[in-house]
Short mmCIF file of C-alpha atoms in Angstrom, two decimals:
data_model
loop_
_atom_site.label_atom_id
_atom_site.label_comp_id
_atom_site.label_asym_id
_atom_site.label_seq_id
_atom_site.Cartn_x
_atom_site.Cartn_y
_atom_site.Cartn_z
CA MET R 24 119.56 41.73 67.88
CA ARG R 25 118.70 44.24 70.11
CA LEU R 26 122.35 44.98 71.52
CA ARG R 27 123.08 47.99 74.16
CA THR R 28 126.21 45.95 75.84
CA VAL R 29 130.36 45.16 75.73
CA LEU R 30 120.43 34.96 46.74
CA ALA R 31 118.22 32.95 44.46
CA THR R 32 121.61 31.43 43.48
CA ALA R 33 124.48 34.16 44.39
CA THR R 34 124.54 34.54 41.07
CA ALA R 35 120.88 35.08 40.05
CA GLY R 36 121.07 37.76 43.12
CA LEU R 37 123.59 39.86 41.97
CA ALA R 38 122.61 40.02 38.22
CA ALA R 39 119.40 41.80 39.24
CA ALA R 40 121.36 43.78 41.58
CA THR R 41 123.12 45.32 39.07
CA SER R 42 120.12 48.00 38.84
CA LEU R 43 120.64 49.03 42.64
CA THR R 44 122.68 52.14 42.18
CA ALA R 45 122.65 55.67 43.33
CA ALA R 46 119.24 57.44 43.33
CA GLY R 47 118.11 57.74 46.56
CA PRO R 48 114.61 59.63 47.47
CA ALA R 49 114.34 63.36 47.77
CA ASN R 50 112.92 63.26 51.19
CA ALA R 51 116.62 61.27 52.21
CA HIS R 52 119.50 62.23 54.19
CA VAL R 53 122.07 61.60 51.97
CA ALA R 54 125.77 62.73 50.81
CA SER R 55 126.87 61.71 47.45
CA THR R 56 130.47 60.23 46.18
CA ALA R 57 132.70 62.78 43.73
CA ASN R 58 133.19 61.11 40.80
CA SER R 59 137.00 60.34 41.45
CA PRO R 60 137.23 56.56 42.59
CA GLY R 61 138.96 57.20 45.63
CA ALA R 62 136.60 59.62 47.09
CA HIS R 63 135.15 58.99 50.27
CA ALA R 64 137.39 56.39 51.55
CA CYS R 65 137.02 54.26 54.60
CA SER R 66 140.39 52.42 53.60
CA SER R 67 142.43 51.04 50.70
CA SER R 68 139.44 48.09 49.76
CA VAL R 69 136.38 50.06 50.86
CA SER R 70 134.71 53.51 50.39
CA ILE R 71 131.27 55.34 50.78
CA ASP R 72 129.70 56.42 48.37
CA ARG R 73 126.51 58.18 50.52
CA PHE R 74 124.16 56.90 53.27
CA SER R 75 120.39 57.56 53.81
CA ASP R 76 118.16 58.13 56.70
CA ALA R 77 115.13 58.43 54.99
CA LEU R 78 112.97 55.53 56.48
CA ASP R 79 113.96 56.44 59.78
CA LYS R 80 111.45 56.57 62.20
CA THR R 81 108.20 56.10 59.78
CA THR R 82 105.61 53.57 59.32
CA TYR R 83 104.28 52.07 56.41
CA ASP R 84 100.87 50.20 56.51
CA GLY R 85 100.32 50.61 60.19
CA THR R 86 103.87 49.03 60.78
CA PHE R 87 107.10 50.69 62.14
CA VAL R 88 109.32 50.48 59.12
CA GLY R 89 112.50 49.57 61.15
CA ASN R 90 114.53 46.82 63.54
CA PHE R 91 116.27 45.83 60.50
CA SER R 92 118.68 43.03 60.88
CA ALA R 93 118.91 41.67 57.49
CA LEU R 94 118.80 42.37 53.47
CA ALA R 95 118.41 40.75 50.62
CA VAL R 96 117.73 41.76 46.70
CA ASP R 97 115.18 39.84 45.13
CA ARG R 98 115.48 38.32 41.67
CA ASP R 99 113.42 41.73 40.14
CA GLY R 100 116.28 44.60 41.66
CA SER R 101 113.82 45.21 44.70
CA LEU R 102 114.99 44.39 48.41
CA ALA R 103 113.56 42.46 51.46
CA ALA R 104 114.38 43.81 54.42
CA VAL R 105 113.69 41.87 57.58
CA SER R 106 112.86 43.52 60.83
CA ASP R 107 113.73 41.57 64.25
CA ARG R 108 110.15 42.63 64.82
CA SER R 109 108.48 40.19 62.79
CA SER R 110 108.30 41.93 59.55
CA LEU R 111 109.08 41.16 56.30
CA PHE R 112 109.36 44.36 54.49
CA GLY R 113 109.31 44.84 50.46
CA LEU R 114 111.59 47.98 49.73
CA ASP R 115 112.15 49.69 45.91
CA GLY R 116 115.44 49.00 45.26
CA ARG R 117 116.26 52.64 43.97
CA THR R 118 114.80 54.98 46.19
CA LEU R 119 114.12 52.45 49.39
CA ALA R 120 110.16 52.98 49.25
CA PRO R 121 107.99 50.54 51.37
CA GLU R 122 105.99 48.30 49.00
CA ALA R 123 104.91 45.68 50.93
CA VAL R 124 105.11 44.27 54.79
CA VAL R 125 104.17 40.45 55.79
CA PRO R 126 103.60 39.51 59.14
CA LEU R 127 106.00 36.58 60.22
CA ALA R 128 105.29 34.08 63.28
CA ASP R 129 106.49 30.43 64.15
CA GLU R 130 104.93 27.52 63.52
CA THR R 131 102.74 28.02 66.78
CA GLY R 132 101.91 31.88 65.68
CA ALA R 133 104.45 33.40 68.31
CA THR R 134 106.73 36.05 66.69
CA LEU R 135 109.99 35.34 66.33
CA ASP R 136 113.15 37.47 66.69
CA SER R 137 114.31 36.79 62.80
CA GLU R 138 117.63 37.63 62.08
CA GLY R 139 119.11 36.45 58.70
CA LEU R 140 117.75 36.54 55.44
CA VAL R 141 118.03 34.47 51.94
CA ILE R 142 115.59 34.66 49.11
CA ASP R 143 116.27 31.45 47.50
CA ARG R 144 115.81 30.61 43.57
CA ASP R 145 112.41 29.94 43.73
CA GLY R 146 111.50 32.87 45.57
CA THR R 147 110.67 31.61 48.93
CA ARG R 148 112.50 33.28 52.03
CA LEU R 149 114.54 31.68 54.11
CA ILE R 150 114.55 33.60 57.85
CA SER R 151 116.61 32.73 60.84
CA SER R 152 115.49 33.45 64.22
CA GLU R 153 117.65 33.55 67.14
CA THR R 154 115.19 32.19 69.56
CA GLU R 155 115.75 28.62 69.45
CA PRO R 156 117.77 29.30 66.99
CA SER R 157 115.99 28.22 63.69
CA VAL R 158 115.88 28.78 59.56
CA ARG R 159 112.45 28.42 58.06
CA ARG R 160 111.21 28.69 54.72
CA TYR R 161 108.48 31.00 54.11
CA SER R 162 106.57 31.84 51.20
CA ARG R 163 106.23 35.32 49.81
CA ASP R 164 102.79 36.15 51.55
CA GLY R 165 104.59 34.63 55.26
CA ARG R 166 103.38 31.01 55.06
CA ILE R 167 105.89 28.51 56.61
CA LEU R 168 106.86 26.17 54.46
CA ASP R 169 109.48 23.56 56.28
CA ARG R 170 111.97 24.17 58.50
CA LEU R 171 115.63 23.03 58.12
CA PRO R 172 117.38 20.69 61.14
CA VAL R 173 119.90 22.36 63.74
CA PRO R 174 122.42 20.72 65.92
CA ASP R 175 121.64 20.28 69.21
CA ALA R 176 124.89 22.17 70.47
CA LEU R 177 123.77 25.18 68.52
CA LYS R 178 120.55 25.31 70.26
CA VAL R 179 119.93 27.96 73.45
CA ALA R 180 121.21 26.51 77.14
CA PRO R 181 119.35 24.13 78.37
CA ALA R 182 118.78 22.45 74.87
CA GLY R 183 122.07 23.17 73.59
CA ARG R 184 125.46 25.46 74.69
CA ALA R 185 124.36 28.43 72.82
CA VAL R 186 124.02 31.89 74.83
CA SER R 187 120.37 33.64 74.82
CA ASN R 188 120.31 36.20 72.19
CA GLY R 189 123.39 35.20 70.42
CA THR R 190 123.12 32.36 67.68
CA PHE R 191 122.00 32.70 63.88
CA GLU R 192 122.33 36.42 63.00
CA GLY R 193 123.99 35.86 59.60
CA LEU R 194 121.94 34.01 56.82
CA THR R 195 123.81 33.35 52.97
CA LEU R 196 123.40 31.41 50.35
CA LEU R 197 126.89 30.12 48.39
CA PRO R 198 127.41 30.56 44.76
CA GLY R 199 125.61 28.01 42.68
CA GLY R 200 122.79 27.92 45.37
CA ARG R 201 123.52 24.05 47.15
CA THR R 202 125.09 25.59 50.21
CA LEU R 203 123.27 27.89 53.13
CA LEU R 204 125.40 29.31 55.70
CA ALA R 205 124.48 30.27 59.44
CA SER R 206 126.70 32.69 61.05
CA MET R 207 126.68 32.39 65.15
CA GLU R 208 127.15 35.77 66.66
CA TYR R 209 128.90 34.59 70.00
CA ALA R 210 130.37 31.69 71.25
CA LEU R 211 129.29 28.59 72.41
CA SER R 212 129.43 27.87 76.16
CA GLY R 213 133.00 25.53 76.37
CA ASP R 214 134.02 27.50 73.73
CA SER R 215 137.17 29.91 73.72
CA ALA R 216 135.90 33.41 73.84
CA GLY R 217 135.69 35.22 70.41
CA ILE R 218 135.43 31.53 68.10
CA VAL R 219 132.18 31.84 66.69
CA ARG R 220 130.76 28.59 64.43
CA PHE R 221 129.31 28.81 61.09
CA GLN R 222 126.68 26.07 60.21
CA THR R 223 126.14 25.01 56.51
CA TRP R 224 123.49 22.92 54.94
CA GLN R 225 123.75 21.19 51.46
CA ARG R 226 121.03 20.08 48.62
CA ALA R 227 121.54 18.02 45.98
CA LYS R 228 118.33 18.02 44.30
CA GLY R 229 114.94 20.11 44.83
CA VAL R 230 114.71 22.67 48.14
CA ASP R 231 115.34 20.15 50.99
CA PHE R 232 118.80 21.14 52.55
CA GLU R 233 120.39 19.03 55.00
CA LEU R 234 123.05 19.40 57.90
CA GLY R 235 126.40 19.93 56.28
CA ARG R 236 130.24 21.00 57.30
CA GLN R 237 130.88 23.21 60.15
CA TYR R 238 133.71 26.14 60.43
CA ALA R 239 135.05 28.49 63.21
CA TYR R 240 135.70 32.23 62.82
CA ARG R 241 137.66 33.49 65.41
CA THR R 242 136.49 37.59 66.11
CA ASP R 243 138.18 40.62 66.82
CA THR R 244 138.03 40.83 71.20
CA GLY R 245 135.25 41.61 72.34
CA LEU R 246 133.07 41.62 69.08
CA GLY R 247 130.56 39.66 67.55
CA VAL R 248 128.95 38.48 64.10
CA PRO R 249 125.89 40.34 63.10
CA GLU R 250 125.71 39.36 59.42
CA VAL R 251 127.81 37.16 56.60
CA GLN R 252 127.23 37.38 52.76
CA ALA R 253 128.80 35.39 49.84
CA THR R 254 130.74 37.06 47.30
CA PRO R 255 130.59 35.55 44.07
CA ASP R 256 133.60 33.74 44.27
CA GLY R 257 132.63 31.45 47.20
CA ARG R 258 134.24 33.62 50.19
CA LEU R 259 132.35 35.50 52.73
CA LEU R 260 132.04 39.33 54.03
CA VAL R 261 131.64 39.16 57.53
CA LEU R 262 130.34 42.19 60.15
CA GLU R 263 132.02 42.24 63.66
CA ARG R 264 129.81 44.42 65.75
CA GLY R 265 130.38 45.76 69.65
CA PHE R 266 128.61 48.12 71.68
CA THR R 267 129.96 49.92 74.46
CA ALA R 268 128.03 52.62 76.41
CA GLY R 269 129.20 56.17 76.36
CA VAL R 270 131.63 55.29 73.41
CA GLY R 271 129.11 53.90 70.90
CA ASN R 272 129.48 51.04 68.36
CA THR R 273 132.56 49.21 66.69
CA ILE R 274 131.75 48.07 63.26
CA ARG R 275 134.33 45.86 61.24
CA LEU R 276 134.21 44.50 57.43
CA TYR R 277 136.23 41.53 56.96
CA LEU R 278 136.84 38.93 53.78
CA ALA R 279 136.93 35.52 55.32
CA ASP R 280 137.60 32.14 53.02
CA PRO R 281 136.46 29.02 54.48
CA ARG R 282 137.26 26.29 51.78
CA ARG R 283 140.59 25.10 54.18
CA ALA R 284 138.90 25.44 57.27
CA THR R 285 138.22 22.66 59.50
CA ASP R 286 134.93 20.81 59.61
CA THR R 287 133.90 21.34 63.08
CA GLY R 288 130.97 19.43 63.47
CA GLY R 289 132.24 16.79 65.50
CA VAL R 290 134.62 19.13 68.01
CA GLU R 291 132.99 19.37 71.22
CA ASN R 292 135.18 22.33 72.62
CA LEU R 293 136.92 24.97 70.34
CA THR R 294 140.14 26.25 72.47
CA GLY R 295 142.03 27.75 69.56
CA GLN R 296 144.87 25.40 70.65
CA ASP R 297 143.50 22.25 69.22
CA GLY R 298 145.01 22.08 66.13
CA VAL R 299 141.38 23.09 64.46
CA ARG R 300 142.26 25.51 61.23
CA LEU R 301 140.10 28.72 61.79
CA ILE R 302 138.24 30.33 58.67
CA LYS R 303 141.46 32.43 57.34
CA LYS R 304 140.37 36.41 57.39
CA THR R 305 141.16 39.62 56.13
CA PHE R 306 140.40 43.34 57.31
CA LEU R 307 138.70 45.39 54.91
CA ALA R 308 137.87 48.32 56.68
CA ASP R 309 136.60 49.78 60.03
CA ILE R 310 133.71 51.59 59.19
CA ALA R 311 134.56 54.78 62.03
CA ALA R 312 137.14 55.44 59.84
CA CYS R 313 134.74 56.71 56.92
CA PRO R 314 134.23 59.82 56.28
CA SER R 315 131.49 61.26 58.45
CA LEU R 316 129.49 62.51 54.94
CA GLY R 317 127.88 65.26 57.15
CA ALA R 318 125.96 62.21 59.01
CA THR R 319 124.90 63.35 62.65
CA ALA R 320 124.34 60.81 66.10
CA LYS R 321 121.66 60.62 68.36
CA GLN R 322 124.27 59.41 71.01
CA PRO R 323 128.05 59.37 71.53
CA GLN R 324 129.69 57.18 68.69
CA PRO R 325 133.54 57.19 67.70
CA ASN R 326 131.94 58.67 64.28
CA PRO R 327 128.45 60.15 63.63
CA LEU R 328 128.06 57.66 60.60
CA LEU R 329 128.17 55.12 63.46
CA ASP R 330 124.88 53.25 64.75
CA ASN R 331 124.14 50.09 65.05
CA ILE R 332 124.42 48.23 61.62
CA GLU R 333 123.11 44.77 61.39
CA GLY R 334 122.07 44.21 58.14
CA MET R 335 124.34 43.47 54.77
CA ALA R 336 123.97 42.77 51.01
CA ILE R 337 125.93 42.86 48.08
CA THR R 338 124.01 44.72 45.42
CA GLY R 339 126.35 44.36 42.39
CA TYR R 340 129.75 43.10 41.20
CA SER R 341 132.20 43.65 38.19
CA LYS R 342 135.62 43.16 38.25
CA GLY R 343 136.50 41.98 41.68
CA ARG R 344 134.47 44.98 42.97
CA LEU R 345 131.51 44.76 44.97
CA LYS R 346 128.25 47.20 45.37
CA VAL R 347 127.84 46.46 49.53
CA LEU R 348 124.43 47.80 50.97
CA LEU R 349 124.17 47.88 54.80
CA VAL R 350 121.28 49.44 57.12
CA SER R 351 121.10 49.88 60.79
CA ASP R 352 118.74 48.40 63.06
CA ASP R 353 117.32 51.52 64.88
CA ASN R 354 115.80 49.10 68.02
CA GLN R 355 112.97 51.28 67.45
CA ASN R 356 114.87 53.27 70.06
CA ALA R 357 115.01 57.62 69.69
CA VAL R 358 118.92 57.27 70.32
CA GLN R 359 119.63 54.86 67.09
CA THR R 360 118.82 55.62 63.55
CA THR R 361 117.48 53.56 60.97
CA ARG R 362 120.28 54.26 58.57
CA PHE R 363 121.61 52.77 54.88
CA TYR R 364 125.24 52.75 53.60
CA TYR R 365 126.14 52.59 50.20
CA LEU R 366 129.61 50.84 50.47
CA ARG R 367 132.27 49.74 47.17
CA VAL R 368 134.21 46.68 48.49
CA ARG R 369 137.72 45.88 46.58
CA ILE R 370 137.92 42.02 47.11
#
């Protein structure tokens, strides 16, 4: 999303992801962690290993490399990255070097505001666009294979109650590969500010998804949800994000558990006082509290490490600890940066 205002299955994906480790490209602006596990702590649960600006303001095969809104790990250990300017990139899992780019479009050939990305167990790509909103399945070469149903209320007004540029930002496949979840960025008209809906789809056999349960999640004041990723135990990593001109970005990471939350699919208006059990969330870190590691910012930021972080992928898991890769959306803007962040998260 252009924000300027106030797995195959998860198990298979993470197995491939264990190969995504430290080494970055030789020309990257990288800071690496010390050997101590407590080094570069952002909080008691999160630390940062390093960051890389290697792809900032670069091109590949005539396509601008940036505007990244989502990341996913492929089964061979490589990365896929979707741009909200309708491009799907393949990146080397270790160096981040672009290896392929595929243009994306809707059924009429129009470009997408593509925001969320999942690599399904058959290698196809599920990609959300916040324009309508929509979730479409694409082949590796960018052909549309099918399109998932979306509840009327989640559609952008006047078709529904969603605000423009505030719909399906996050997309993730839960462990087992049968539940797909999309996170709305902002509240629907008629819902209380800060209460956003998470929509799921279920499948019993094959690849077809049908509408499933819906949940409600409360963000911190003034923040939206740009990304969500399923953890191996069925919980969710949730990014919350905001921007204030002259101040910069707010980026917070939460662990959320939808398993006891109310199904809100039949609830017209969420007020926060209606007996609905919201998704329980636990604070993990404010990224502004991470050490800057020598990063520089092109505009005011609470911490020069920060930028418009929008994409997230879990790239490894062992004994309750995750390796998490974040990426910022530079909006193809001279005062923003395409930056990758390598985190370790204890859940």
